[in-house]
mmCIF file of C-alpha atoms and ligand atoms in Angstrom:
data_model
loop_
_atom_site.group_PDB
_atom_site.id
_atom_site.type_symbol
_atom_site.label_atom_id
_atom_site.label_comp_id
_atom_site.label_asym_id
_atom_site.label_seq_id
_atom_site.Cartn_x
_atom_site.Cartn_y
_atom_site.Cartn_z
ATOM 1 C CA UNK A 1 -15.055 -21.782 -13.537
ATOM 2 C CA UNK A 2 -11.874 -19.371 -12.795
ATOM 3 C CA UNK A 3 -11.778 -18.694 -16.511
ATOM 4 C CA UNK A 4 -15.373 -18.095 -16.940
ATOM 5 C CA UNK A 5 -15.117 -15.359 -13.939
ATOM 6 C CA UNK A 6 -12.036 -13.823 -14.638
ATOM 7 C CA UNK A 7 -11.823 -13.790 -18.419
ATOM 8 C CA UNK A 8 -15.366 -14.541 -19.940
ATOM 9 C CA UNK A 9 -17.836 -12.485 -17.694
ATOM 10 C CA UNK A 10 -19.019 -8.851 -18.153
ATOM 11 C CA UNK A 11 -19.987 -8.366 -14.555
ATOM 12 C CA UNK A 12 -17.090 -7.454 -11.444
ATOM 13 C CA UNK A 13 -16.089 -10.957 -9.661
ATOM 14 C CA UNK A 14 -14.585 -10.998 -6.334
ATOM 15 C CA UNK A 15 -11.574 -13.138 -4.985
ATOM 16 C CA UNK A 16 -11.638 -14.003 -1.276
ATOM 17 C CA UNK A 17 -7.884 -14.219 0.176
ATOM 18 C CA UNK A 18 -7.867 -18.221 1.775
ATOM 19 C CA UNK A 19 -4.484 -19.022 3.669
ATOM 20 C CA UNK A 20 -5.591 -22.387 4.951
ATOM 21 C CA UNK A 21 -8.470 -25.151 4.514
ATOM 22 C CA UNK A 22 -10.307 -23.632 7.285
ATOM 23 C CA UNK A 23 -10.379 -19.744 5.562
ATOM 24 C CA UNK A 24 -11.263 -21.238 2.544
ATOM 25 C CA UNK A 25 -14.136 -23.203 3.960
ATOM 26 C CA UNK A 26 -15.329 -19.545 5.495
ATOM 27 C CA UNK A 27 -15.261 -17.664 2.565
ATOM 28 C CA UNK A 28 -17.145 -20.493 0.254
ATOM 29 C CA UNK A 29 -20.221 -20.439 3.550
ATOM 30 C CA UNK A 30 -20.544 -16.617 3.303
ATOM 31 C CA UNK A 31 -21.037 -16.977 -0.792
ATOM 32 C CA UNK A 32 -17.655 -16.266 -2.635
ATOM 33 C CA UNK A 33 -17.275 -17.659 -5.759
ATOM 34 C CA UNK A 34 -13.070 -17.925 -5.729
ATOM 35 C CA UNK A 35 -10.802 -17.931 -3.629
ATOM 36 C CA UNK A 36 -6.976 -16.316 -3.707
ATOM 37 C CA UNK A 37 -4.230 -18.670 -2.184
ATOM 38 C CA UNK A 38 -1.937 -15.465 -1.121
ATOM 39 C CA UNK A 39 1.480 -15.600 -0.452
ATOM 40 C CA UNK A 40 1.432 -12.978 1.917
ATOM 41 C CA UNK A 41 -1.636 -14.525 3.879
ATOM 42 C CA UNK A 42 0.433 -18.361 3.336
ATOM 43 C CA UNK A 43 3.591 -17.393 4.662
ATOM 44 C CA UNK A 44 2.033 -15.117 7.295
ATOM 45 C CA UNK A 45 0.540 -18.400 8.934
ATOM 46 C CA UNK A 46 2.935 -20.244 8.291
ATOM 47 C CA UNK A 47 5.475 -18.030 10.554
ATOM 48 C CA UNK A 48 7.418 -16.367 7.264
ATOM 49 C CA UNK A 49 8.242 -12.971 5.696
ATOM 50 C CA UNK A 50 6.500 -12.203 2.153
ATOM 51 C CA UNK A 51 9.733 -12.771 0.882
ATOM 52 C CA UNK A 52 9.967 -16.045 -0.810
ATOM 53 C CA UNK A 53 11.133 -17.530 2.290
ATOM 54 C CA UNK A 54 8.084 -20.458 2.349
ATOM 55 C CA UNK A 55 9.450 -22.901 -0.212
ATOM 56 C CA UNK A 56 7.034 -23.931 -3.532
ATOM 57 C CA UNK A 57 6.795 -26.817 -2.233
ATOM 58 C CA UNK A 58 5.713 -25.776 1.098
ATOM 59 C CA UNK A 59 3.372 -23.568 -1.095
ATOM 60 C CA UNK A 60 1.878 -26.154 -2.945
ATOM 61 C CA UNK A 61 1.035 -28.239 0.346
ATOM 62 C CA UNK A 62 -0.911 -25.560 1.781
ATOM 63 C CA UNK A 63 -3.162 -24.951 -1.762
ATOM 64 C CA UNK A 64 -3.598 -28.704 -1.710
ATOM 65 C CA UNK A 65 -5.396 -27.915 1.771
ATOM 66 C CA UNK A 66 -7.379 -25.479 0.177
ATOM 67 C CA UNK A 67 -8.404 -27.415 -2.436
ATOM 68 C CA UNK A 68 -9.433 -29.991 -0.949
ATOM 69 C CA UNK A 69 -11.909 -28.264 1.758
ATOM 70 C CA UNK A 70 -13.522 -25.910 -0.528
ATOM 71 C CA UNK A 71 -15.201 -26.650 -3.795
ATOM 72 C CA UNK A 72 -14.221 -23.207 -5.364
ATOM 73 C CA UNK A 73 -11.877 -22.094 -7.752
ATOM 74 C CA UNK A 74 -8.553 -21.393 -5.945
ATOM 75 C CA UNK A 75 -6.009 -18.781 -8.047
ATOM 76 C CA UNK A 76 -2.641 -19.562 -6.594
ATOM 77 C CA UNK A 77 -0.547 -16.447 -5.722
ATOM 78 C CA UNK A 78 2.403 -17.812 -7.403
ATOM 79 C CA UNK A 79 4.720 -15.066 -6.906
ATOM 80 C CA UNK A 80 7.375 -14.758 -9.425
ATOM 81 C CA UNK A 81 7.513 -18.269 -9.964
ATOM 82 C CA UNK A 82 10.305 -19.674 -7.419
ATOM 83 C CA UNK A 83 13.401 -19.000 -10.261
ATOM 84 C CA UNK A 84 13.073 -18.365 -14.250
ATOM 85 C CA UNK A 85 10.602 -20.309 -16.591
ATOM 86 C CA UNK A 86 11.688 -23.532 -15.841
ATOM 87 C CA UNK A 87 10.728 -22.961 -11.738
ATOM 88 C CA UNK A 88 7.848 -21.241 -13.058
ATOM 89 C CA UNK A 89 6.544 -23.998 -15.383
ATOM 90 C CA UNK A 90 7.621 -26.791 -12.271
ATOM 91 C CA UNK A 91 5.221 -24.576 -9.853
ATOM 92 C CA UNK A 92 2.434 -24.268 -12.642
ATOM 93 C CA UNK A 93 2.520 -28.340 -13.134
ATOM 94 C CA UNK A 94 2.783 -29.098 -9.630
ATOM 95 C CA UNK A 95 -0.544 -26.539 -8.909
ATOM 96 C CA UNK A 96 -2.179 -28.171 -11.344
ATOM 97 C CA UNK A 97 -1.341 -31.773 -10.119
ATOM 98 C CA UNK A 98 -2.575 -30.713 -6.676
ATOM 99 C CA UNK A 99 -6.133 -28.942 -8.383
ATOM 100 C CA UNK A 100 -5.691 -24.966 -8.444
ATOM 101 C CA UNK A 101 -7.360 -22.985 -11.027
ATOM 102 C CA UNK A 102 -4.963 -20.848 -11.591
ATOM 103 C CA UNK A 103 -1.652 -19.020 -10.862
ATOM 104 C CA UNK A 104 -0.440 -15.708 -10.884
ATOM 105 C CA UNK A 105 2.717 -14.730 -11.429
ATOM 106 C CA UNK A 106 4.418 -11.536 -10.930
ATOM 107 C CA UNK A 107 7.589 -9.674 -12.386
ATOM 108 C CA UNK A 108 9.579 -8.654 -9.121
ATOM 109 C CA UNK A 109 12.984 -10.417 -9.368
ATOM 110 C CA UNK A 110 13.815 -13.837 -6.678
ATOM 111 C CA UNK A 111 13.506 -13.615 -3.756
ATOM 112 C CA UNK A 112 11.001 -11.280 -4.677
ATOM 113 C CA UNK A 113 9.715 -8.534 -1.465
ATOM 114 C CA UNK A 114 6.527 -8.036 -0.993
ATOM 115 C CA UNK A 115 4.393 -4.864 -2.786
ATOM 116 C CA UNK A 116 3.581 -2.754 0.246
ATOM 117 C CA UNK A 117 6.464 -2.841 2.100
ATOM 118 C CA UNK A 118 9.919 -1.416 1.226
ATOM 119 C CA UNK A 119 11.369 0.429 -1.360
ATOM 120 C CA UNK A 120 13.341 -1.958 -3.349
ATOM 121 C CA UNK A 121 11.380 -3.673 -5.416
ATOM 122 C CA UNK A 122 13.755 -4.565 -8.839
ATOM 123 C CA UNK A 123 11.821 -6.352 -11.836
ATOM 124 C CA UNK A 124 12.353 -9.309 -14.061
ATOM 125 C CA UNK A 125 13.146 -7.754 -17.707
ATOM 126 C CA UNK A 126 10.279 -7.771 -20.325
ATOM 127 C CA UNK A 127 11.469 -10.415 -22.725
ATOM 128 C CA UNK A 128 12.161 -12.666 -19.816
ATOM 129 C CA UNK A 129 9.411 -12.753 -17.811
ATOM 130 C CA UNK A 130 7.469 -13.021 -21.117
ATOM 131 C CA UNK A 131 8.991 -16.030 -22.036
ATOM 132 C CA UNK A 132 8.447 -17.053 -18.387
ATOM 133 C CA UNK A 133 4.993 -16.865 -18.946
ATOM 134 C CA UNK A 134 5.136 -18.304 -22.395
ATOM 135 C CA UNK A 135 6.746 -21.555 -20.841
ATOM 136 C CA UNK A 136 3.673 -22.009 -18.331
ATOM 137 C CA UNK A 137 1.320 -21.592 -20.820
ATOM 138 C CA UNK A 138 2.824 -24.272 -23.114
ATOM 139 C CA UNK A 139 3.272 -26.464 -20.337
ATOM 140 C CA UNK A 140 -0.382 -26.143 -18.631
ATOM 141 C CA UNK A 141 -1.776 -25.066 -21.913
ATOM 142 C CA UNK A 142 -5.702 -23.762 -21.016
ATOM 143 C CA UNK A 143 -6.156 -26.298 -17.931
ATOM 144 C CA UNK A 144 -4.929 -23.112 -15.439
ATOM 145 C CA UNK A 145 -5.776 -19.411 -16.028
ATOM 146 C CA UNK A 146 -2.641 -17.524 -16.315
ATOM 147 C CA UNK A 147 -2.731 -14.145 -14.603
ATOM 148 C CA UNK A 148 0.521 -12.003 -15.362
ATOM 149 C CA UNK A 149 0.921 -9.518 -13.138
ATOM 150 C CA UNK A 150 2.543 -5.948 -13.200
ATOM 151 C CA UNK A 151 4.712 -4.451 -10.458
ATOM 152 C CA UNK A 152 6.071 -1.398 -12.674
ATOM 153 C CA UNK A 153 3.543 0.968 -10.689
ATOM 154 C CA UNK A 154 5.043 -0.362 -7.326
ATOM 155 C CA UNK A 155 8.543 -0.372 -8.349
ATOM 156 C CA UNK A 156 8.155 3.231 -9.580
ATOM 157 C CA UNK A 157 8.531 2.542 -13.475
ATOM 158 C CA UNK A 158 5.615 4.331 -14.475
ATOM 159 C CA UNK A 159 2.416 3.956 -16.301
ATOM 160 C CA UNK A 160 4.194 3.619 -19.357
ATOM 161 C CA UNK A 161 6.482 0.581 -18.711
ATOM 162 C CA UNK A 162 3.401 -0.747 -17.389
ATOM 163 C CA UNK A 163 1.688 -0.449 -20.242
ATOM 164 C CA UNK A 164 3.988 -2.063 -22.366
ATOM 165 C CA UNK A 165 5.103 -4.969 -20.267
ATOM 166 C CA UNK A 166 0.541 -5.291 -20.358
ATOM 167 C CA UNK A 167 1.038 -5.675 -24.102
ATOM 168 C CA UNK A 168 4.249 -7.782 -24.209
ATOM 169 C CA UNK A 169 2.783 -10.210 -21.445
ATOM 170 C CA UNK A 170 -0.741 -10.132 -23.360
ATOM 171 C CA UNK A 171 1.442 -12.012 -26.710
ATOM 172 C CA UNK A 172 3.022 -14.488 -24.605
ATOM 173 C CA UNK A 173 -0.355 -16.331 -23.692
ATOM 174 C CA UNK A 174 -1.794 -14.541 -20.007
ATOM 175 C CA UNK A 175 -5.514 -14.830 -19.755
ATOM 176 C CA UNK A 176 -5.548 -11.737 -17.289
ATOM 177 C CA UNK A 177 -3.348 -8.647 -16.308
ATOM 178 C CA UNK A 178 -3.357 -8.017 -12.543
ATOM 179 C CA UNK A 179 -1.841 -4.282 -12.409
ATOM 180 C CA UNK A 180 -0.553 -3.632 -8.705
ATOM 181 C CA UNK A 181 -1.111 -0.392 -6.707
ATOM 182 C CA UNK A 182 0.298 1.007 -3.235
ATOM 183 C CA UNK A 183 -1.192 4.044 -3.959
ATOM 184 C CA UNK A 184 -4.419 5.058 -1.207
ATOM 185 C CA UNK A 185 -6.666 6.229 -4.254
ATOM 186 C CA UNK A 186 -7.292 4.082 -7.429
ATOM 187 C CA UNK A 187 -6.207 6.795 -9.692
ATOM 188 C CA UNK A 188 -3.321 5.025 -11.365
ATOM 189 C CA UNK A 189 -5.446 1.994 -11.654
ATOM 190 C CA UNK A 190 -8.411 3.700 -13.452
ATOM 191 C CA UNK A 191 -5.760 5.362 -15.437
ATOM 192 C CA UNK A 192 -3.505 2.054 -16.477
ATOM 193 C CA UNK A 193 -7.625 0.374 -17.462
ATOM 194 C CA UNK A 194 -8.003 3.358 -19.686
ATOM 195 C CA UNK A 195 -4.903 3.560 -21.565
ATOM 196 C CA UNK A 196 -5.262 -0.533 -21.603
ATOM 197 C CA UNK A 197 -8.751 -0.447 -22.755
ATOM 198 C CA UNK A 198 -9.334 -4.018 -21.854
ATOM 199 C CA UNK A 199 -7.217 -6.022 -23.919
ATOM 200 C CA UNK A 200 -7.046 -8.587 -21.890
ATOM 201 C CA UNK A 201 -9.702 -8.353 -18.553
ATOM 202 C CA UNK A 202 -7.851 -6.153 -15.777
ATOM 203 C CA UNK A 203 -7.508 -7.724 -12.174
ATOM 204 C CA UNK A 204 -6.550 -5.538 -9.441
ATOM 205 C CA UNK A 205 -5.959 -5.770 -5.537
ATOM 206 C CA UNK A 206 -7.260 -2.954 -3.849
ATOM 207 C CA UNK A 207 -5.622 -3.130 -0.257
ATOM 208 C CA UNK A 208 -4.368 0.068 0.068
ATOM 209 C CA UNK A 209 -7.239 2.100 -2.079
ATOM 210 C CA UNK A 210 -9.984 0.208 0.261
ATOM 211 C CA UNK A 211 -12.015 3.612 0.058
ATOM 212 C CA UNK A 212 -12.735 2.891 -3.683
ATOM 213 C CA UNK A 213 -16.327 1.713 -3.710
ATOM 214 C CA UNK A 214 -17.243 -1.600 -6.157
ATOM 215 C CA UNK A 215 -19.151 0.931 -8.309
ATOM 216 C CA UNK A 216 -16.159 2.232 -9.643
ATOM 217 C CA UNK A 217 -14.557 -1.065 -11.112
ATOM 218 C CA UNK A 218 -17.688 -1.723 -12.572
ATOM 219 C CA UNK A 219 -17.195 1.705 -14.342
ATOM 220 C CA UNK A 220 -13.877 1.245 -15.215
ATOM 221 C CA UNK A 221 -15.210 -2.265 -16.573
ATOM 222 C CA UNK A 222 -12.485 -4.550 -13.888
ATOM 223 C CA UNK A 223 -12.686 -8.124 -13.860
ATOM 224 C CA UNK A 224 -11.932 -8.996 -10.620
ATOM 225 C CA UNK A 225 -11.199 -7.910 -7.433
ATOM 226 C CA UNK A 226 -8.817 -9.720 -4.899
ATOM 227 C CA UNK A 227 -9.855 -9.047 -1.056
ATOM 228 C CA UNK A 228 -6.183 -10.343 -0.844
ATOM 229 C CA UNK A 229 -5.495 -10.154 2.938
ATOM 230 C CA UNK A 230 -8.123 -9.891 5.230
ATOM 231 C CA UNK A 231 -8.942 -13.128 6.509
ATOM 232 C CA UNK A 232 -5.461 -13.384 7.622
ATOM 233 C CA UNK A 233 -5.689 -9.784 9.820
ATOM 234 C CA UNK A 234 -8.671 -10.366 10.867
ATOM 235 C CA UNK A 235 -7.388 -13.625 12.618
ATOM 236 C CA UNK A 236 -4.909 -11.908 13.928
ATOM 237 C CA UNK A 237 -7.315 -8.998 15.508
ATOM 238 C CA UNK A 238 -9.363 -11.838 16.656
ATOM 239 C CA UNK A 239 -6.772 -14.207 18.431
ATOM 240 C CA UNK A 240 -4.845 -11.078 20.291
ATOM 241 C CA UNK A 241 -7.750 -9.802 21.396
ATOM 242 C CA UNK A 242 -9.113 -13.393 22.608
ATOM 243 C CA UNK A 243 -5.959 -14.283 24.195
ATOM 244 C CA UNK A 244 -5.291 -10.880 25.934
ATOM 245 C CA UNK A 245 -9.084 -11.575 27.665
ATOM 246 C CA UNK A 246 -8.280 -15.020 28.448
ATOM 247 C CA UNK A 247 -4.811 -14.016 29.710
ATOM 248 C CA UNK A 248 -5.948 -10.792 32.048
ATOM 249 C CA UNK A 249 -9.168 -12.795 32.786
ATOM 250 C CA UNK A 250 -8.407 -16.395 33.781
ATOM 251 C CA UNK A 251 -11.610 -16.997 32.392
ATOM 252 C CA UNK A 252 -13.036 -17.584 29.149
ATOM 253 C CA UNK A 253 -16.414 -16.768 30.249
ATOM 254 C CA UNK A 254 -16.808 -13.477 28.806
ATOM 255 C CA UNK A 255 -15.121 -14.489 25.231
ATOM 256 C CA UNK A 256 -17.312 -17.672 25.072
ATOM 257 C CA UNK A 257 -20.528 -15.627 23.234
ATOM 258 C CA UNK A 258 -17.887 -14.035 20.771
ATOM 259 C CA UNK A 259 -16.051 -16.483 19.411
ATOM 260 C CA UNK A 260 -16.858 -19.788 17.155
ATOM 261 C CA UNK A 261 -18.952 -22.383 19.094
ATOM 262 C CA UNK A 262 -17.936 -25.589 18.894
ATOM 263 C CA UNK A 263 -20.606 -26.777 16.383
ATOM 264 C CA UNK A 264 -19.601 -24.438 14.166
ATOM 265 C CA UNK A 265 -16.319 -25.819 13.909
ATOM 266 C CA UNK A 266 -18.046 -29.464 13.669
ATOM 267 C CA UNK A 267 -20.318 -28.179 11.372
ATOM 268 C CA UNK A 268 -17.327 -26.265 8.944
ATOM 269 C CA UNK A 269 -15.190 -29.291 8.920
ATOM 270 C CA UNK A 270 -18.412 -31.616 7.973
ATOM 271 C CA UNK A 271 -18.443 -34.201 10.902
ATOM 272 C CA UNK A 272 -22.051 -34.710 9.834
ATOM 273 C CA UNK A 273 -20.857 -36.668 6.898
ATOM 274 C CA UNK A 274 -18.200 -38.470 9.185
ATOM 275 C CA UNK A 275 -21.101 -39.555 11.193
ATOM 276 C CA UNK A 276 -23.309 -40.973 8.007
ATOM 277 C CA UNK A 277 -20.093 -42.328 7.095
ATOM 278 C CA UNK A 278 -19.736 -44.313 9.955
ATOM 279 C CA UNK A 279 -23.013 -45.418 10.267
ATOM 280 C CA UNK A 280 -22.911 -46.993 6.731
ATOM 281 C CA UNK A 281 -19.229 -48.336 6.784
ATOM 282 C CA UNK A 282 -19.380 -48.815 10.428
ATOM 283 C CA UNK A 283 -22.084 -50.901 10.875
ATOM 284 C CA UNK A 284 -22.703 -49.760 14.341
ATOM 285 C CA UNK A 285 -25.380 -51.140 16.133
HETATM 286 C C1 SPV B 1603 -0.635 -11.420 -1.676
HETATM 287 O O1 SPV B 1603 -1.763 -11.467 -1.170
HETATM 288 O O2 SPV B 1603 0.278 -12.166 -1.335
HETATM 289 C C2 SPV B 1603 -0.344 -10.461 -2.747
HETATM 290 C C3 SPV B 1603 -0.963 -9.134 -2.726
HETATM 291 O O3 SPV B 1603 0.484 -10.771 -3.574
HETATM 292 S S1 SPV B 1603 0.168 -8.040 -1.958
HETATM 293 O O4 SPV B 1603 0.369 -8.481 -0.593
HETATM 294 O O5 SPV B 1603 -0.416 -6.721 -2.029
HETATM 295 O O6 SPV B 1603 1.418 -8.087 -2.711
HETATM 296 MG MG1 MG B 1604 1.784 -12.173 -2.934
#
């Protein structure tokens, strides 16, 4: 299904950002048709920097989570892959094992920092990164979609580096090209899909260009767009504000009509079914 959105269809799909079961159960009720496990989103919840400080394996738990509560397509922010190819190929397997649809993985060096923070943001060299991605794809062959993405534009390397690590990346076996931007307009985006002229589809993740309407990555023919954070901010705008009422207020009277109702969350986490369930296995009288 990841494959079929990302790499087979001619109109724009849209990635939700999950960073738990219960995010991931939100975005599939409001319609989304994939979800992106994000690293920044992950380790944000999890009480860690963007900066490879989760583990994989602490990774992997969390996109087993997802997984399991959701049944959509989940592409796993892989980062750079934990180490060289044979991390890399270890994460893919592992991903797999637990049911992703994917991974992305990206060529900033280990521990790697994340794209829109910072200035120092040092890459993997071409030839190895390719053959990191050339050891995931003979390892998971076609069962995950292999998104290789480009941090030349954030590391300051220029369109043309870009371009070329695109082609280079394209030969060893990625089904996508995710091209990364801290830029506030899409120009160098629109400018990297011209020059790359859709060789392989183009995935992009427009946090910092959120003025960009859809219309123009359907013009520019994009894939796939990754909403890649905002589930986990808007918890965050949600819960301080909440707990500052609740704090100031001793009260939760005025907060109850604006947050979830209870039945919601019963409803979300499917204690209907536990109930059916217990009635049949049960035998209650
Ligand atoms: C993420 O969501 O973790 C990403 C996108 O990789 S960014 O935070 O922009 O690097
Ligand atoms: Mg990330």
């Amino acid at each position: 299904m990841l494959r079929a959105e990302i790499c087979a269809s001619s109109e724009l799909s849209f990635l939700m950002e999950a960073h738990d079961a219960l995010s991931a159960a939100i975005a599939e009720s409001v319609g989304f048709k994939g979800l992106w496990a994000s690293g920044l989103s992950i380790a944000s919840s999890l009480g860690y920097r963007d900066a490879n400080e989760a583990s994989w394996s602490q990774l992997v738990d969390v996109v087993e989570r997802i997984v399991d509560s959701t049944t959509l397509p989940v592409l796993v922010d892989g980062d750079g892959g934990f180490g060289n190819f044979n991390n890399a190929r270890l994460l893919a397997c592992k991903l797999r094992q637990r049911g992703a649809a994917g991974i992305a993985l990206e060529d900033s060096c280990f521990p790697k920092a994340n794209s829109l923070i910072g200035e120092r943001h040092p890459l993997v060299d071409i030839d190895e990164f390719s053959g990191r991605l050339r050891a995931v794809r003979d390892t998971v062959g076609q069962d995950l979609v292999l998104v290789a993405r480009i941090e030349s534009l954030i590391a300051g390397h220029g369109m043309d580096d870009a371009i070329s690590r695109a082609h280079s990346y394209a030969n060893a076996g990625a089904d996508a090209i995710l091209i990364h931007s801290r830029k506030s307009t899409a120009d160098e985006i629109f400018s990297f899909a011209n020059v790359w002229q859709n060789r392989l589809p183009v995935v992009i993740v427009p946090t910092k260009y959120y003025q960009t309407p859809a219309s123009a990555y359907r013009r520019a023919h994009v894939s796939t767009v990754i909403w890649a954070n905002h589930a986990m901010r808007a918890a965050i705008a949600a819960m301080r504000r909440v707990c500052h009422r609740i704090f100031t207020e001793e009260n939760t009277a005025s907060i109850e009509p604006s947050i979830a109702s209870l039945d919601e969350v019963f409803e979300l986490l499917r204690y209907d079914e536990l109930a059916r369930a217990e009635a049949r296995y049960l035998r209650l009288s």
